[in-house]
Short mmCIF file of C-alpha atoms in Angstrom, two decimals:
data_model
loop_
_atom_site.label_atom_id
_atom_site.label_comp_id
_atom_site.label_asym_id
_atom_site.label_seq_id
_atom_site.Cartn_x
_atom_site.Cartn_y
_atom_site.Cartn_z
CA UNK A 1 -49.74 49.74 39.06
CA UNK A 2 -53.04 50.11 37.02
CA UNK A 3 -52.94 53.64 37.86
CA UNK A 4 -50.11 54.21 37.10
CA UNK A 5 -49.88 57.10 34.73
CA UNK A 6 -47.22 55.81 32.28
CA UNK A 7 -49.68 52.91 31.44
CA UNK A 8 -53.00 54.97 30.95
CA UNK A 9 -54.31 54.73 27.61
CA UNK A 10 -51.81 52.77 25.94
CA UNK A 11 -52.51 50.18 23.41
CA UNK A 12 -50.99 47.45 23.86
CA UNK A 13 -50.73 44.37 20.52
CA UNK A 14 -50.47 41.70 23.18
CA UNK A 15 -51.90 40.85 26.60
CA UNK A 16 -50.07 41.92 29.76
CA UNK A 17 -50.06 40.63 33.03
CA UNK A 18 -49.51 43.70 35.28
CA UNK A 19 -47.38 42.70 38.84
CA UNK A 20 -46.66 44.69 41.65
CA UNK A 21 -43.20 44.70 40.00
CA UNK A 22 -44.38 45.52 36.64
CA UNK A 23 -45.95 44.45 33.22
CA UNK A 24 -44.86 41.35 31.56
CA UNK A 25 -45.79 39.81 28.40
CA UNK A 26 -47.85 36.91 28.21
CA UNK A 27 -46.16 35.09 25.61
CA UNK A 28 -47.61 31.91 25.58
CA UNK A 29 -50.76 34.26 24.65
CA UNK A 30 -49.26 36.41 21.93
CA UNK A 31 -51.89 36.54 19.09
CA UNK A 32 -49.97 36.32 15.63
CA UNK A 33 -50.98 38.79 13.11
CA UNK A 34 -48.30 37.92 10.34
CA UNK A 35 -48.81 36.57 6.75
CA UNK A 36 -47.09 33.12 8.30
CA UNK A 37 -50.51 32.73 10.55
CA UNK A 38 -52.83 33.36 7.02
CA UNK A 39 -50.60 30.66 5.38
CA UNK A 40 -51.02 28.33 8.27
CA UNK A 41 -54.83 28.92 8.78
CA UNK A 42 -54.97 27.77 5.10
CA UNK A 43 -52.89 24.77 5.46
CA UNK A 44 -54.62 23.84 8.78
CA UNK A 45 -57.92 23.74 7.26
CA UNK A 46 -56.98 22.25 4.52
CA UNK A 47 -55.35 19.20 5.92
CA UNK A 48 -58.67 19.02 7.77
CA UNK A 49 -61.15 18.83 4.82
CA UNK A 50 -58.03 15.92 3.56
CA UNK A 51 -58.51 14.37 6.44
CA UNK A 52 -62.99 14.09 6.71
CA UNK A 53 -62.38 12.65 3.14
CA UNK A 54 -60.54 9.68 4.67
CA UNK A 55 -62.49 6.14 4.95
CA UNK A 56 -63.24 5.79 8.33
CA UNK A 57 -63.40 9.35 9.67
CA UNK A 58 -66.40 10.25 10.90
CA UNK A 59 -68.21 14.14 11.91
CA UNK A 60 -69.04 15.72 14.84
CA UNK A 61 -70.38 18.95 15.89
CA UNK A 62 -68.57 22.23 14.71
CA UNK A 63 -65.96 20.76 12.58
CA UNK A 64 -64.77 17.99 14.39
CA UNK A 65 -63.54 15.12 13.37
CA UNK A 66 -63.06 11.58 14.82
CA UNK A 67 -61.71 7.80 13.86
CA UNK A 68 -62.75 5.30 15.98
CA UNK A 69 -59.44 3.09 17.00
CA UNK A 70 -61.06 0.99 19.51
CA UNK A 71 -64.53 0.42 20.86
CA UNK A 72 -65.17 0.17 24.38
CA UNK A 73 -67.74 -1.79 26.27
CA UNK A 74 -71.18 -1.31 24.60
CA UNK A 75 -73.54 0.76 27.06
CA UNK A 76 -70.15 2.00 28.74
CA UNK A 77 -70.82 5.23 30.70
CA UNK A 78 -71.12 8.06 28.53
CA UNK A 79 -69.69 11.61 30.11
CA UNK A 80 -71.91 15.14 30.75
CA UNK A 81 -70.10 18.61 30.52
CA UNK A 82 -70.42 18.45 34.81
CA UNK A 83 -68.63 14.64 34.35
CA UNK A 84 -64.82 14.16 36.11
CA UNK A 85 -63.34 12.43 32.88
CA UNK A 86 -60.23 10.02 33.15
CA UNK A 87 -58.31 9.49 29.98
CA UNK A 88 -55.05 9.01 28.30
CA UNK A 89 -54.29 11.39 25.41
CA UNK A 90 -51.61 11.88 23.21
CA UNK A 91 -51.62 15.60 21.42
CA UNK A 92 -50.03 16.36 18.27
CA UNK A 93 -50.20 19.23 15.53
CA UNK A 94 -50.69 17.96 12.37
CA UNK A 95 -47.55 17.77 11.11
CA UNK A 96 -46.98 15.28 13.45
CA UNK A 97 -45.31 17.29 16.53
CA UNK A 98 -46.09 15.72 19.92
CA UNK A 99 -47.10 19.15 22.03
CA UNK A 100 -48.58 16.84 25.19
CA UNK A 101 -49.06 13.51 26.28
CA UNK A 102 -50.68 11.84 29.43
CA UNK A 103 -48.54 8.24 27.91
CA UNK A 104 -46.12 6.84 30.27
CA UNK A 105 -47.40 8.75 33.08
CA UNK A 106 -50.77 9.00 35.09
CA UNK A 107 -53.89 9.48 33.22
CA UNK A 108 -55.20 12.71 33.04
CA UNK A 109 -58.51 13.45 35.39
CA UNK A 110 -60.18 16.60 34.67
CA UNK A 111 -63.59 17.66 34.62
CA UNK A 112 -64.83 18.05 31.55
CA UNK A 113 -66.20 21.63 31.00
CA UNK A 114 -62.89 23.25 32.07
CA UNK A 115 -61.47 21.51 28.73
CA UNK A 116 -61.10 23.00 25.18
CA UNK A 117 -64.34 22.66 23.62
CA UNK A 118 -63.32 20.08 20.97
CA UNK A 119 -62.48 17.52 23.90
CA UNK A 120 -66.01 18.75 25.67
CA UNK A 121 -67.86 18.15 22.35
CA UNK A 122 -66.00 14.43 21.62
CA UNK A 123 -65.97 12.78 25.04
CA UNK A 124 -69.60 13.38 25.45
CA UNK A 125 -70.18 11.18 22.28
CA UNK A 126 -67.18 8.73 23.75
CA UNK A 127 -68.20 5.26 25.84
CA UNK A 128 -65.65 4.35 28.54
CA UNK A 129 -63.11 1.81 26.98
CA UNK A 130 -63.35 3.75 23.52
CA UNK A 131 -60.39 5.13 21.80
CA UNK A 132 -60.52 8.13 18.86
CA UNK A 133 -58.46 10.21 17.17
CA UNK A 134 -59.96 13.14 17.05
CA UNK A 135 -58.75 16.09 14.68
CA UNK A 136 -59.85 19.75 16.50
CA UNK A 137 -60.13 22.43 14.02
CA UNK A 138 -58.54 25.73 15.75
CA UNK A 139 -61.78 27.40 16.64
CA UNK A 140 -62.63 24.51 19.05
CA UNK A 141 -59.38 24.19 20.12
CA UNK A 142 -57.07 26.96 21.30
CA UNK A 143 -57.65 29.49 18.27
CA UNK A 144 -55.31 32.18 16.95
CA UNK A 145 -53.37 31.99 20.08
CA UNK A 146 -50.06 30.21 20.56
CA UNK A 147 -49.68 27.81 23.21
CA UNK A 148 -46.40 26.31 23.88
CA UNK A 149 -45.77 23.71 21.03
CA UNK A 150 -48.46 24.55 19.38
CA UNK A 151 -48.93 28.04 16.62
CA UNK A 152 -51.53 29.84 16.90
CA UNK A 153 -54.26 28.73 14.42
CA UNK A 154 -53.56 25.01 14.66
CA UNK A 155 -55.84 21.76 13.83
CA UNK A 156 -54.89 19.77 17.00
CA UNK A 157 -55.27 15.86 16.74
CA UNK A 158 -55.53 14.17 19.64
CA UNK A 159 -55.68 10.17 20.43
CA UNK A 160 -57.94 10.07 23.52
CA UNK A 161 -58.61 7.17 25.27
CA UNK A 162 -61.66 7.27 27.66
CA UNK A 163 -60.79 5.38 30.72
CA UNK A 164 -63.50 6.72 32.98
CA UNK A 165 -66.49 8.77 33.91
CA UNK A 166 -67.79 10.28 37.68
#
């Protein structure tokens, strides 16, 4: 299909995922370009800056935020980027819209580098038994690109709760 001649040197505004029965959209992917996404961008980083202001909130590397809920056991094992983490998370956009959650279910195990990079910055600063909130600006998270639940652009707050480390 990529050489196909009807889809030479076209420019396409969003991704495509070309089959051998054709191209489809990636939607989940679709990059916003509209005044909406500018307004939300604002918004987004402006509840953000709101929120570092607030007792108890604490900074991270590149913009990330975190409040400490509960502490874990003191020397507690501390993950690496090559670290298989087990948690419990709750995800939510900050308007309060719960996107994802590991609740009620079995804990997500992952390892750790194949996570968005504001989960790879926090749980490397996270002890096993500790539980944050942390608040993801978009860049660390998933960026300008819409995910389902979640607009492109978005601050993400999560409540992780590290349960364990290999």
């Amino acid at each position: 299909q990529r050489d196909n001649p009807q889809f030479r040197n076209k420019r396409i505004p969003f991704p495509i995922h070309i089959t051998k029965t054709g191209p489809y959209i990636l939607a989940a992917a679709y990059h916003e370009t509209s005044n909406s996404m500018y307004d939300r961008d604002a918004k987004n980083k402006q509840w953000l800056r709101d929120k570092a202001a607030e007792t108890g909130v604490k900074p991270l590397d590149k913009g990330i935020y975190y409040k400490e809920l509960s502490k874990g056991k003191p020397g507690g094992a501390t993950p690496n980027r090559n670290s298989v983490v087990t948690v419990h998370y709750t995800g939510r956009t900050i308007n309060g819209k719960k996107f994802d959650s590991s609740r009620g279910g079995a804990p997500l195990a992952m390892r750790l580098r194949d996570l968005i990079q504001g989960w790879v910055i926090a749980l490397q600063q996270m002890h096993v038994g500790d539980k944050w909130e942390v608040y993801i600006p978009a860049e660390m998270g998933y960026g300008k690109f819409s995910q389902p639940g979640i607009p492109g652009g978005s601050t993400l707050v999560f409540e992780i709760e590290l349960l364990g480390v290999m």
